[in-house]
Tab-separated table of N, CA and C in Angstrom:
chain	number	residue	atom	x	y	z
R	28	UNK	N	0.823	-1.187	0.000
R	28	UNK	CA	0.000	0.000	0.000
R	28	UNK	C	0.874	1.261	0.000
R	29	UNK	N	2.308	0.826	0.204
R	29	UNK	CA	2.992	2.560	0.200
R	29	UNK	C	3.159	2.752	-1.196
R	30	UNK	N	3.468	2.118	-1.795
R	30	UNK	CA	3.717	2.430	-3.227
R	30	UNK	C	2.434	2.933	-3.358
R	31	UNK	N	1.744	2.502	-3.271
R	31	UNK	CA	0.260	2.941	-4.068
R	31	UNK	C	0.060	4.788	-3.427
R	32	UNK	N	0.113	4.714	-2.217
R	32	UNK	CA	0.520	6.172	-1.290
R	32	UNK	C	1.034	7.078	-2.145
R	33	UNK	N	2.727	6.498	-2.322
R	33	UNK	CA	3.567	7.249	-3.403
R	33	UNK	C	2.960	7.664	-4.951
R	34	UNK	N	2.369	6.792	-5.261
R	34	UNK	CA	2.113	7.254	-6.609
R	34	UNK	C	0.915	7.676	-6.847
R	35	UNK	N	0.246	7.730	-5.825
R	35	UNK	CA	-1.261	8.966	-5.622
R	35	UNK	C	-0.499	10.196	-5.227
R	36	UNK	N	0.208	10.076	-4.344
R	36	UNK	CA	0.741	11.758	-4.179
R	36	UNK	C	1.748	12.144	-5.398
R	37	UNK	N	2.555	11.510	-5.847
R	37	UNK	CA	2.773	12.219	-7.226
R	37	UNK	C	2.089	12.503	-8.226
R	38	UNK	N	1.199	11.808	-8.435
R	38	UNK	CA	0.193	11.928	-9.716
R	38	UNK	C	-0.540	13.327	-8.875
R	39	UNK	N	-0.921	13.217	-7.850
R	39	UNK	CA	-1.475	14.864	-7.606
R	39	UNK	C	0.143	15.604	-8.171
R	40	UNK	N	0.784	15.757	-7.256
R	40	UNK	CA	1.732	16.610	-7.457
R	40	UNK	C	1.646	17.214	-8.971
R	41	UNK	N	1.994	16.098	-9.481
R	41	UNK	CA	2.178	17.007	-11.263
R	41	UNK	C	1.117	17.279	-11.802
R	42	UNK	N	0.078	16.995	-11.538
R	42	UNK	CA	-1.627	17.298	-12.142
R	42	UNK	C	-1.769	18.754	-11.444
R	43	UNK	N	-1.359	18.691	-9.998
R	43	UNK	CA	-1.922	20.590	-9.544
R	43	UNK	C	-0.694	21.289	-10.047
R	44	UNK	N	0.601	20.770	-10.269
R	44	UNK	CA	1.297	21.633	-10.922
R	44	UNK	C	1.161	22.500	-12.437
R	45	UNK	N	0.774	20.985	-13.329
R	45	UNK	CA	0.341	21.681	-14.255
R	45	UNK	C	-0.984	22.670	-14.275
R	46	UNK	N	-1.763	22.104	-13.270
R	46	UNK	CA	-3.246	23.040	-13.652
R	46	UNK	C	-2.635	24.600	-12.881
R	47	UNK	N	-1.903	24.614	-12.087
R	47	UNK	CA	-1.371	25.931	-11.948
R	47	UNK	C	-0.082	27.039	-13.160
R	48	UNK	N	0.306	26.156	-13.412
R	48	UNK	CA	1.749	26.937	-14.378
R	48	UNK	C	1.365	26.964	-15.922
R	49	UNK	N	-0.380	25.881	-16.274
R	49	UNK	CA	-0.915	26.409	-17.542
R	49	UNK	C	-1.429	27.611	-17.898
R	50	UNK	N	-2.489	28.341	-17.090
R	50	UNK	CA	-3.023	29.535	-17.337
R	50	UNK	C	-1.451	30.685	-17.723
R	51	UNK	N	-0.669	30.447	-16.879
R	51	UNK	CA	0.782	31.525	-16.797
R	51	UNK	C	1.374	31.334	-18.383
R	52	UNK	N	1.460	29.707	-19.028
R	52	UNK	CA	1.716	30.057	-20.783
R	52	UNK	C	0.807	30.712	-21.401
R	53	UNK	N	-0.823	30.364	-20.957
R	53	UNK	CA	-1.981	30.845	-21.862
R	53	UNK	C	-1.442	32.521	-21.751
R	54	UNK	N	-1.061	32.909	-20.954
R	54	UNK	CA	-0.739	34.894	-21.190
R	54	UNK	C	0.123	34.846	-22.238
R	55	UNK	N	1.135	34.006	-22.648
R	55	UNK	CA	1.960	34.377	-23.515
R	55	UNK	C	1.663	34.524	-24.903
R	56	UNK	N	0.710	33.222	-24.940
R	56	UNK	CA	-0.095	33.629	-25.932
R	56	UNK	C	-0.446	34.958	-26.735
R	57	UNK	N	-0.006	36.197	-26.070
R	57	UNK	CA	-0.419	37.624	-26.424
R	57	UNK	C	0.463	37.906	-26.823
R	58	UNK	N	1.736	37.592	-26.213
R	58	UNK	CA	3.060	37.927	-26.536
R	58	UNK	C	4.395	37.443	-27.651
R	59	UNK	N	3.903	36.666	-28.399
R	59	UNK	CA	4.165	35.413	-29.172
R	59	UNK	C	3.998	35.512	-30.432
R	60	UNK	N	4.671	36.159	-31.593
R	60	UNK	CA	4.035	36.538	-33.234
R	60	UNK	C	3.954	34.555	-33.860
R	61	UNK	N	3.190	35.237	-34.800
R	61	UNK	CA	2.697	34.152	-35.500
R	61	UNK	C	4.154	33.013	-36.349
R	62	UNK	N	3.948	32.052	-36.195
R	62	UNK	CA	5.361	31.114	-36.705
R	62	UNK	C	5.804	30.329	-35.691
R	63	UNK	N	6.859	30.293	-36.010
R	63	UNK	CA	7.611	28.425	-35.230
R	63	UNK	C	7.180	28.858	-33.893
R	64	UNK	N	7.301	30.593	-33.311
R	64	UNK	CA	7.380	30.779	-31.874
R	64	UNK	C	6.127	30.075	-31.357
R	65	UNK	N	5.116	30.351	-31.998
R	65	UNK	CA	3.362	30.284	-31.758
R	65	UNK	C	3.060	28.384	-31.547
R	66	UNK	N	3.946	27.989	-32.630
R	66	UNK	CA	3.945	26.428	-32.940
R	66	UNK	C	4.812	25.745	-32.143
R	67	UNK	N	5.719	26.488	-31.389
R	67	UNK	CA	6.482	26.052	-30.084
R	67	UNK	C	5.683	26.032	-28.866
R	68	UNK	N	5.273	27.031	-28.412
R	68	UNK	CA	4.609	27.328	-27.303
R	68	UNK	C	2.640	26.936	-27.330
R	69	UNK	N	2.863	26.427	-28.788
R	69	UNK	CA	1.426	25.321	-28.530
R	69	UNK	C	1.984	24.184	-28.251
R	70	UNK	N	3.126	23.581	-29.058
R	70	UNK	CA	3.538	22.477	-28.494
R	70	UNK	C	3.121	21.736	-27.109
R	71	UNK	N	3.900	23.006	-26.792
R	71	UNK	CA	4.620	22.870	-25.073
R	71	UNK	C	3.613	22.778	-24.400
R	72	UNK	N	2.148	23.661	-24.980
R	72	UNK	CA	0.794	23.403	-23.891
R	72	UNK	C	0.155	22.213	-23.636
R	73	UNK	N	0.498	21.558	-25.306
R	73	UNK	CA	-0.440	20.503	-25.718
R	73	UNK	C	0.346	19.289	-25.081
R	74	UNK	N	1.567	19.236	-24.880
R	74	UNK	CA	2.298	18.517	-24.430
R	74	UNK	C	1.843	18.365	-23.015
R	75	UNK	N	2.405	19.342	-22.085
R	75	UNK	CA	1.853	19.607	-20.918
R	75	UNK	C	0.580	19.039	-20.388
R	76	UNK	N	-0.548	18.559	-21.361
R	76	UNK	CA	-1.893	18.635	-21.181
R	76	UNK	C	-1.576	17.223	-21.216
R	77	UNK	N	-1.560	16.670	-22.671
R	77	UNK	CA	-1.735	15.575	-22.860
R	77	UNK	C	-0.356	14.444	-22.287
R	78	UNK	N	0.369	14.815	-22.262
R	78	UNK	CA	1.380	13.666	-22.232
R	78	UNK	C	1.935	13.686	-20.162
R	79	UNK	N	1.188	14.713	-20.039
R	79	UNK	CA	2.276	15.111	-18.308
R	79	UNK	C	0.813	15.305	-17.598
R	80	UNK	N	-0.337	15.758	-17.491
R	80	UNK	CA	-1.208	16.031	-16.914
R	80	UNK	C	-2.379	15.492	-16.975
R	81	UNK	N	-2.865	15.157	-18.128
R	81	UNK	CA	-4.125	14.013	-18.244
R	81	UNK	C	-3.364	12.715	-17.646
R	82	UNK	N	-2.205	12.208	-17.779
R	82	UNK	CA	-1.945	10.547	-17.355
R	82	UNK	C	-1.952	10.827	-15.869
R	83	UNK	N	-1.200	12.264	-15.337
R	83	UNK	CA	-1.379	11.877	-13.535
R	83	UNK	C	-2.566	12.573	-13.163
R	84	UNK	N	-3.549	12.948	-13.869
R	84	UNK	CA	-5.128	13.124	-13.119
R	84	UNK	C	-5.557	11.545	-13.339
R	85	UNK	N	-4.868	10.803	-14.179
R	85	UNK	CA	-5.939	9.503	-14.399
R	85	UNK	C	-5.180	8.740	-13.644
R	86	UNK	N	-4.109	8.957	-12.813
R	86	UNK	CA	-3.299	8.170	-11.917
R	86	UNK	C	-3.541	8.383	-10.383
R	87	UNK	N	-3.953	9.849	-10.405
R	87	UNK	CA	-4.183	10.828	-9.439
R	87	UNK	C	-5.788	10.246	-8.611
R	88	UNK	N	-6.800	10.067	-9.506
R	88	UNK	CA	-7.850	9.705	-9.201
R	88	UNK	C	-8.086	8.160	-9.109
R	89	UNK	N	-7.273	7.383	-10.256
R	89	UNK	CA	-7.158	6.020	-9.922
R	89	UNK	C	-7.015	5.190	-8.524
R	90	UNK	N	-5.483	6.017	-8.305
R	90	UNK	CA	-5.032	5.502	-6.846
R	90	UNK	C	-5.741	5.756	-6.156
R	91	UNK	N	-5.918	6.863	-5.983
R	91	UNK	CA	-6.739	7.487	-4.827
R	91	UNK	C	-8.197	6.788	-4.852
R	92	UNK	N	-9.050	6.103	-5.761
R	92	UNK	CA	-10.014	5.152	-5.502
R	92	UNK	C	-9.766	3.692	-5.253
R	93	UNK	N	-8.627	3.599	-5.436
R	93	UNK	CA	-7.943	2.508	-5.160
R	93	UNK	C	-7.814	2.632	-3.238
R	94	UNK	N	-7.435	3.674	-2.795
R	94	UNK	CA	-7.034	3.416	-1.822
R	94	UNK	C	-8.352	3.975	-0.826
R	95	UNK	N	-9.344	4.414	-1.772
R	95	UNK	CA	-10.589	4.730	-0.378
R	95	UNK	C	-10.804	3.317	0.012
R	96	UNK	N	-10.902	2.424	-1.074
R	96	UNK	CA	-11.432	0.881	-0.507
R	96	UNK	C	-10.496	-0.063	0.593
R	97	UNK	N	-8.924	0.692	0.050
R	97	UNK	CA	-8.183	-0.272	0.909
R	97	UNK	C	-7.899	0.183	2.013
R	98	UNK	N	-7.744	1.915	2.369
R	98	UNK	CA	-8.146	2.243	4.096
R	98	UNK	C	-9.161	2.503	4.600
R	99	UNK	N	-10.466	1.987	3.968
R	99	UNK	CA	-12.000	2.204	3.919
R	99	UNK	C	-12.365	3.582	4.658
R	100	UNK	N	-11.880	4.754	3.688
R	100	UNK	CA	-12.022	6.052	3.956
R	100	UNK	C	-13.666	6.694	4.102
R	101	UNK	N	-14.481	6.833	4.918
R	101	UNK	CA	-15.345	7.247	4.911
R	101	UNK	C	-16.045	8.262	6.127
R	102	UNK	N	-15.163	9.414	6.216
R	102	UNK	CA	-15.689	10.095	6.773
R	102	UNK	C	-15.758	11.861	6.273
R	103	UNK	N	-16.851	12.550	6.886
R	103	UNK	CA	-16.935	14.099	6.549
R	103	UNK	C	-15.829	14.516	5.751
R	104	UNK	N	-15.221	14.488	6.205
R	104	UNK	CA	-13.876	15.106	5.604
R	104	UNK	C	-13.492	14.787	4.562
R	105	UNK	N	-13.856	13.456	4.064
R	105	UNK	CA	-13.316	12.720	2.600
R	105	UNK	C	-14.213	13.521	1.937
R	106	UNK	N	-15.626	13.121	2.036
R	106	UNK	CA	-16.302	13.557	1.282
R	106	UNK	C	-16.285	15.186	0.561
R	107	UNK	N	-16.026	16.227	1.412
R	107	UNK	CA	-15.771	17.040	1.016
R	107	UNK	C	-14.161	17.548	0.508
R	108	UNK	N	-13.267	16.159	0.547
R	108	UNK	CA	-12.087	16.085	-0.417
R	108	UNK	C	-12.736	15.861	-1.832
R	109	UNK	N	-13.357	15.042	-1.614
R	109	UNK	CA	-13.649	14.562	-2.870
R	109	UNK	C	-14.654	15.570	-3.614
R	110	UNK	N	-15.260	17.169	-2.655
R	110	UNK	CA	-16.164	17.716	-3.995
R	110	UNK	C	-15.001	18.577	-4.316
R	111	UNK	N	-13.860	18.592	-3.759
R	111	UNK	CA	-12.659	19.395	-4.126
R	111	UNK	C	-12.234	18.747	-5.250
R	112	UNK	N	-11.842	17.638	-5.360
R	112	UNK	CA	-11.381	17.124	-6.505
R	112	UNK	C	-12.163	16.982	-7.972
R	113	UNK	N	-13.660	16.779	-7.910
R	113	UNK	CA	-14.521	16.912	-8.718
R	113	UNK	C	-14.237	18.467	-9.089
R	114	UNK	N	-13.859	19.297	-8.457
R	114	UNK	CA	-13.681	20.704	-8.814
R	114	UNK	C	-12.417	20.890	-9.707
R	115	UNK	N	-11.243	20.305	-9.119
R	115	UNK	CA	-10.382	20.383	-9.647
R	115	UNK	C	-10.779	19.329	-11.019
R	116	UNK	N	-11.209	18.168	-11.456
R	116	UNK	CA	-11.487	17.942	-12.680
R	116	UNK	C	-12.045	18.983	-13.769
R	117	UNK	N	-13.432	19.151	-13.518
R	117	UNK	CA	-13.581	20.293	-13.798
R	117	UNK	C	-12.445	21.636	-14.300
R	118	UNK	N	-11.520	21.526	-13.214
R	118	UNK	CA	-10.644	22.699	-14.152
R	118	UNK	C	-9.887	22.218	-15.328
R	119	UNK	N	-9.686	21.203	-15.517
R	119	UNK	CA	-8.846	20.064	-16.041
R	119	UNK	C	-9.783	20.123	-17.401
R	120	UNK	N	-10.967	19.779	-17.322
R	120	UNK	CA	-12.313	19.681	-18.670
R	120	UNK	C	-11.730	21.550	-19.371
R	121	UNK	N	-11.900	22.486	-17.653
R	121	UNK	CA	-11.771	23.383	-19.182
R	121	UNK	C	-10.599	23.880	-19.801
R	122	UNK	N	-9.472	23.636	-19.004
R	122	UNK	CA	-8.068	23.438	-19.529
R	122	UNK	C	-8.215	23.649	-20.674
R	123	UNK	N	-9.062	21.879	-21.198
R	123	UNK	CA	-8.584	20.938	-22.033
R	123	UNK	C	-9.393	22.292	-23.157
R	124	UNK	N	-10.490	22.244	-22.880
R	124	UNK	CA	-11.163	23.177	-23.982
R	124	UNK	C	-10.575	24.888	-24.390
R	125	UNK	N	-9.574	25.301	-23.227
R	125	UNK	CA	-9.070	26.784	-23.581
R	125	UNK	C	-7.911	26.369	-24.846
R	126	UNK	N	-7.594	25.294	-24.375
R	126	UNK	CA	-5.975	24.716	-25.495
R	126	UNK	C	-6.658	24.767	-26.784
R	127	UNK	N	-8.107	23.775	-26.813
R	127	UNK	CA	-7.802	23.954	-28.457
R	127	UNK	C	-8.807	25.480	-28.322
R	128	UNK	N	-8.813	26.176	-28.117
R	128	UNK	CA	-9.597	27.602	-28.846
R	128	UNK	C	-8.369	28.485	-28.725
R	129	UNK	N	-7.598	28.253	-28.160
R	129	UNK	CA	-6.485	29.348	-27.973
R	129	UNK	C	-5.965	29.582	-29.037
R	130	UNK	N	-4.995	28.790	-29.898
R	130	UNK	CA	-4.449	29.264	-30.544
R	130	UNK	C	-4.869	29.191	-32.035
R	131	UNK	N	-6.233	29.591	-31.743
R	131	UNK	CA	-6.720	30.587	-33.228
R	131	UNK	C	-6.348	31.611	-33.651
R	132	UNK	N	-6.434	32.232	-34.668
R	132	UNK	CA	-5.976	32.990	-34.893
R	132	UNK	C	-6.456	34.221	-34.235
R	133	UNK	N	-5.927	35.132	-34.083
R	133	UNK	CA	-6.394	36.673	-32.884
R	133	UNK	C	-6.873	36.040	-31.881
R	134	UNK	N	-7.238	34.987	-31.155
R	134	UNK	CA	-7.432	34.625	-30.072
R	134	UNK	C	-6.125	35.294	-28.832
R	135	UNK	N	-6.636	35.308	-27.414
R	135	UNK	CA	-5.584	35.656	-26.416
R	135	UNK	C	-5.924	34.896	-25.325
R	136	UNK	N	-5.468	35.183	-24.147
R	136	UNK	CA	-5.652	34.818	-22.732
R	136	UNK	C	-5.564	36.122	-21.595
R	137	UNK	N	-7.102	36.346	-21.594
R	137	UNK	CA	-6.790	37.618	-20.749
R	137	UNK	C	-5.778	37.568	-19.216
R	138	UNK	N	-5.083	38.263	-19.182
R	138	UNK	CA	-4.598	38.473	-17.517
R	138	UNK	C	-5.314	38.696	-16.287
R	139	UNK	N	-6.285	39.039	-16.493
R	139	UNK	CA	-7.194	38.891	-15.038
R	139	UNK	C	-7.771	37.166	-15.217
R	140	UNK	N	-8.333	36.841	-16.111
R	140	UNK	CA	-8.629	35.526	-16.793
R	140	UNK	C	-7.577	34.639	-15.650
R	141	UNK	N	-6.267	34.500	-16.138
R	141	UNK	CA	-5.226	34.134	-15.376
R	141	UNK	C	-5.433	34.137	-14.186
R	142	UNK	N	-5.311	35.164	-13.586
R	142	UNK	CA	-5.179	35.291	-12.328
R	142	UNK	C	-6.483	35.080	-11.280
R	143	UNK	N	-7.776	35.080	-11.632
R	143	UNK	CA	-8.852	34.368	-11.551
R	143	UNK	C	-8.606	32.677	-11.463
R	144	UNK	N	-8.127	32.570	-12.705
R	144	UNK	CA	-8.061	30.689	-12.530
R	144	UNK	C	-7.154	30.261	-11.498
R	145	UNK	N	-5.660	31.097	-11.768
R	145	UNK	CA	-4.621	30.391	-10.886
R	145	UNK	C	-5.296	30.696	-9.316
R	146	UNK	N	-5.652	31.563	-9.102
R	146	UNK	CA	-6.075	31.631	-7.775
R	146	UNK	C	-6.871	30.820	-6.828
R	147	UNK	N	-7.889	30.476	-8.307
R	147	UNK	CA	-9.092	29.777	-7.599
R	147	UNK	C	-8.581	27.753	-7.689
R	148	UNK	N	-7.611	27.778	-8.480
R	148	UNK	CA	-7.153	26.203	-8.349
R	148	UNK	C	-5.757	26.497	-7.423
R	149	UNK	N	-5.006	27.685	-6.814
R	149	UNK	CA	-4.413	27.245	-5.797
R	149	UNK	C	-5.546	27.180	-3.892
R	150	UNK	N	-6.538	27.791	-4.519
R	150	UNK	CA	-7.349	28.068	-3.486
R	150	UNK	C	-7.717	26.111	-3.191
R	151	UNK	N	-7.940	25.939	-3.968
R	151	UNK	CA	-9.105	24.136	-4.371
R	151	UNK	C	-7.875	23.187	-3.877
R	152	UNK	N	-6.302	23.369	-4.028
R	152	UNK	CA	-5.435	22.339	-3.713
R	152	UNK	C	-5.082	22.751	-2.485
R	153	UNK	N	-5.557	24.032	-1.861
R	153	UNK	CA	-5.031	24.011	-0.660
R	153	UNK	C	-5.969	23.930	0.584
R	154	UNK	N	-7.381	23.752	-0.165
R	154	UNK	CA	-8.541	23.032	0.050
R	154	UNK	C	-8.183	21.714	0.566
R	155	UNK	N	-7.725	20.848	-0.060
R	155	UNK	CA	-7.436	19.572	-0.625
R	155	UNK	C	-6.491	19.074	0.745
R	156	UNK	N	-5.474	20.498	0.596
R	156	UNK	CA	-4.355	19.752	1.166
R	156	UNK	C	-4.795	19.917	2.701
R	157	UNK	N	-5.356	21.087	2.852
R	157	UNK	CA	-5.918	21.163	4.488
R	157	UNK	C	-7.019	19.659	5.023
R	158	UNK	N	-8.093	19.578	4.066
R	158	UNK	CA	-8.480	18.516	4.439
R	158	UNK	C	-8.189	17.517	4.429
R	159	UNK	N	-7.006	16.972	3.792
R	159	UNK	CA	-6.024	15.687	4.146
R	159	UNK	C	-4.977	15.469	5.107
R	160	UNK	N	-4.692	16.469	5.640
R	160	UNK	CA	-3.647	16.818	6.546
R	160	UNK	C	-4.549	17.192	8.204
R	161	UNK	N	-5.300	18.225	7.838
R	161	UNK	CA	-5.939	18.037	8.887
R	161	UNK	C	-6.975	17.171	9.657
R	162	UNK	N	-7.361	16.329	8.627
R	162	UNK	CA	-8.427	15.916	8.716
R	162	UNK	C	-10.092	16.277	9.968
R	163	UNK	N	-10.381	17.277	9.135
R	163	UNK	CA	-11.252	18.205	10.665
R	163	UNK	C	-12.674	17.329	10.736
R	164	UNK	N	-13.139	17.597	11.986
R	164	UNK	CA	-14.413	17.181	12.550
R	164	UNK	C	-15.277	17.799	11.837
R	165	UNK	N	-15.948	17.724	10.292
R	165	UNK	CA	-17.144	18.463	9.629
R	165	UNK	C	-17.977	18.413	10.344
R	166	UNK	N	-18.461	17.046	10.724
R	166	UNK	CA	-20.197	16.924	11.642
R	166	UNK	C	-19.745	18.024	12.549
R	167	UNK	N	-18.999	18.307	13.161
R	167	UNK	CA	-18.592	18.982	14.486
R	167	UNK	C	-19.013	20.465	14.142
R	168	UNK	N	-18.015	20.647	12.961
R	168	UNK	CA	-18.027	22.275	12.557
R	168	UNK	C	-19.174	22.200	11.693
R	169	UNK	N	-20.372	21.825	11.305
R	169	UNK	CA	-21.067	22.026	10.767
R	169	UNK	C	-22.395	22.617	11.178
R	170	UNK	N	-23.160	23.414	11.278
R	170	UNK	CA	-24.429	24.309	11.586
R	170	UNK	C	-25.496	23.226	12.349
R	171	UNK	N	-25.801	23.257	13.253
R	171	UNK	CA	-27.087	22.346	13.819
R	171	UNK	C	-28.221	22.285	12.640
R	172	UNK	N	-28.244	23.219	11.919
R	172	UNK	CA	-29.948	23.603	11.112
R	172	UNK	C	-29.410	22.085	9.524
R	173	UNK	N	-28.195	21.844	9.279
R	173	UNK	CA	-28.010	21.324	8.316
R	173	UNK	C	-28.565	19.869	8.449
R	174	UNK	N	-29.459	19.549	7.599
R	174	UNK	CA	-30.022	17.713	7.237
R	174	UNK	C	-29.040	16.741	8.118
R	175	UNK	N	-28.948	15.677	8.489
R	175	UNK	CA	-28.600	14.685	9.169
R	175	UNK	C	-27.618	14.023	8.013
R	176	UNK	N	-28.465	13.820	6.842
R	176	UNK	CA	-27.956	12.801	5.660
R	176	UNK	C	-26.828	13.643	4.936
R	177	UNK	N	-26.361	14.668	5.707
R	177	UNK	CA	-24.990	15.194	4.672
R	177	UNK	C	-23.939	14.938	5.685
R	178	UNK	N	-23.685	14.712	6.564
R	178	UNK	CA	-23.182	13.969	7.481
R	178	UNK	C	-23.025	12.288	7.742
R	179	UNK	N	-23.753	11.529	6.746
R	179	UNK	CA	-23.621	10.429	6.982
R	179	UNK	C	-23.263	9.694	5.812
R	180	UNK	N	-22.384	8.503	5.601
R	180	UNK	CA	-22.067	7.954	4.379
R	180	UNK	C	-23.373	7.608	3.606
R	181	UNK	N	-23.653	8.211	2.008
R	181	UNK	CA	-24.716	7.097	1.657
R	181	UNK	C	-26.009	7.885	1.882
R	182	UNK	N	-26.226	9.648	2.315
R	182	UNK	CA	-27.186	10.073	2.901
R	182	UNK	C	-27.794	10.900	1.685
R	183	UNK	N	-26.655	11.217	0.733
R	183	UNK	CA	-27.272	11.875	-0.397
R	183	UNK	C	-28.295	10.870	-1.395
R	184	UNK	N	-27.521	9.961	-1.606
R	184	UNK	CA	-28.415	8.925	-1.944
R	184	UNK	C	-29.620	8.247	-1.900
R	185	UNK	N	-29.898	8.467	-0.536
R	185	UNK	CA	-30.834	8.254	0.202
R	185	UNK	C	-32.045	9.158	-0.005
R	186	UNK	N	-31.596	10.473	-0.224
R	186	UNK	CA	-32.397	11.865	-0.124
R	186	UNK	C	-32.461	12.005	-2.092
R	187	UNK	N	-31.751	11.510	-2.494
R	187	UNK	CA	-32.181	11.553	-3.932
R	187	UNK	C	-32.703	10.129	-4.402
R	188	UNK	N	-32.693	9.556	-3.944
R	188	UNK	CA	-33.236	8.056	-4.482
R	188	UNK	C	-34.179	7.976	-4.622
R	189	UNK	N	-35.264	9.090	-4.891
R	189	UNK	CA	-36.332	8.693	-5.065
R	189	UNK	C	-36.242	9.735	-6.738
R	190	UNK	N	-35.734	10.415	-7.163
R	190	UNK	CA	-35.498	11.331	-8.224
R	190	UNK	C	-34.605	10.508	-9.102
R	191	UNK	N	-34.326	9.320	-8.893
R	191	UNK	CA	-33.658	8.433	-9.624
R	191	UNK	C	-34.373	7.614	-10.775
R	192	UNK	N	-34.163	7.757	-11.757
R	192	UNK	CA	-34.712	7.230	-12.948
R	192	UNK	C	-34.729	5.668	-13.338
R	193	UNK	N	-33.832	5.124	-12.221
R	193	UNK	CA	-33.210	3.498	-12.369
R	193	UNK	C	-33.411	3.214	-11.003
R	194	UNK	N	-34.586	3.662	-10.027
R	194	UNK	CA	-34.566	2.626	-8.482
R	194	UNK	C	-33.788	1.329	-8.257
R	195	UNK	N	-33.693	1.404	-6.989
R	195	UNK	CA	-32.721	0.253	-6.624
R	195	UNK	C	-33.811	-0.582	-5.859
R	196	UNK	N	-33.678	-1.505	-6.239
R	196	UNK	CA	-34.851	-2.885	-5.532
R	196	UNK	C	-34.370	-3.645	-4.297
């Protein structure tokens, strides 16, 4: 199981790296005339995306379901790791979609744009990293007025299972 440890925390490692140090090429994009420079520095994005960052989100999330079953992770705290990480996919989906619109022609990457994204995915990994490290008492810190079933494994389910199109028998 340590190996498996090890290679969930690297596969994060280089997945939040890249989703942080991509938006910072997308600016250059402005700065960059048309030719080999433009066809370099798409390269390097597309590279980045596909060959270094899609394999450790799919390594990243692998392990890491690999290993809810094998330290049978189920408490507050996971769960709201895990709407962190659904978030961070999400940034990953639109990554994938700024790469190919970017380098159209007159296309750019605004700088507030930037600094909006990088912020809000160092905000989500340090989300991530607090609730794995700290692992805090949610039921504890959570509002008396909040439902019972968001607190309990299996409670959303429960509360939507009837809005389910495929019941369970």
């Amino acid at each position: 199981m340590v190996w498996l440890k090890f290679v969930h925390i690297v596969g994060i490692m280089i997945w939040s790296a890249g989703l942080v140090c991509l938006p910072g090429l997308y600016v250059q994009r402005a700065h960059v005339a048309s030719g080999p420079s433009l066809h370099r520095l798409q390269g390097l994005v597309r590279f980045l995306y596909v060959a270094a960052m899609s394999p450790a989100a799919f390594v990243a999330i692998g392990s890491g379901t690999a290993l809810i079953f094998l330290r049978e992770t189920w408490a507050p705290w996971f769960g709201a790791k895990l709407f962190f990480v659904g978030l961070m996919a999400t940034i990953h989906i639109m990554t994938g979609l700024v790469i190919i619109r970017l380098f159209d022609d007159g296309q750019i990457y605004p700088v507030w744009r930037f600094l909006a994204v990088t912020v809000v995915t160092v905000v989500i990994i340090a989300a991530i990293l607090f609730l794995v490290l700290a692992k805090p008492d949610l039921a504890a810190m959570l509002p008396a007025a909040l439902p019972d079933w968001m607190a309990e494994p299996g409670g959303l389910g429960r509360w939507l299972g009837e809005l389910s199109p495929f019941p369970r028998s």
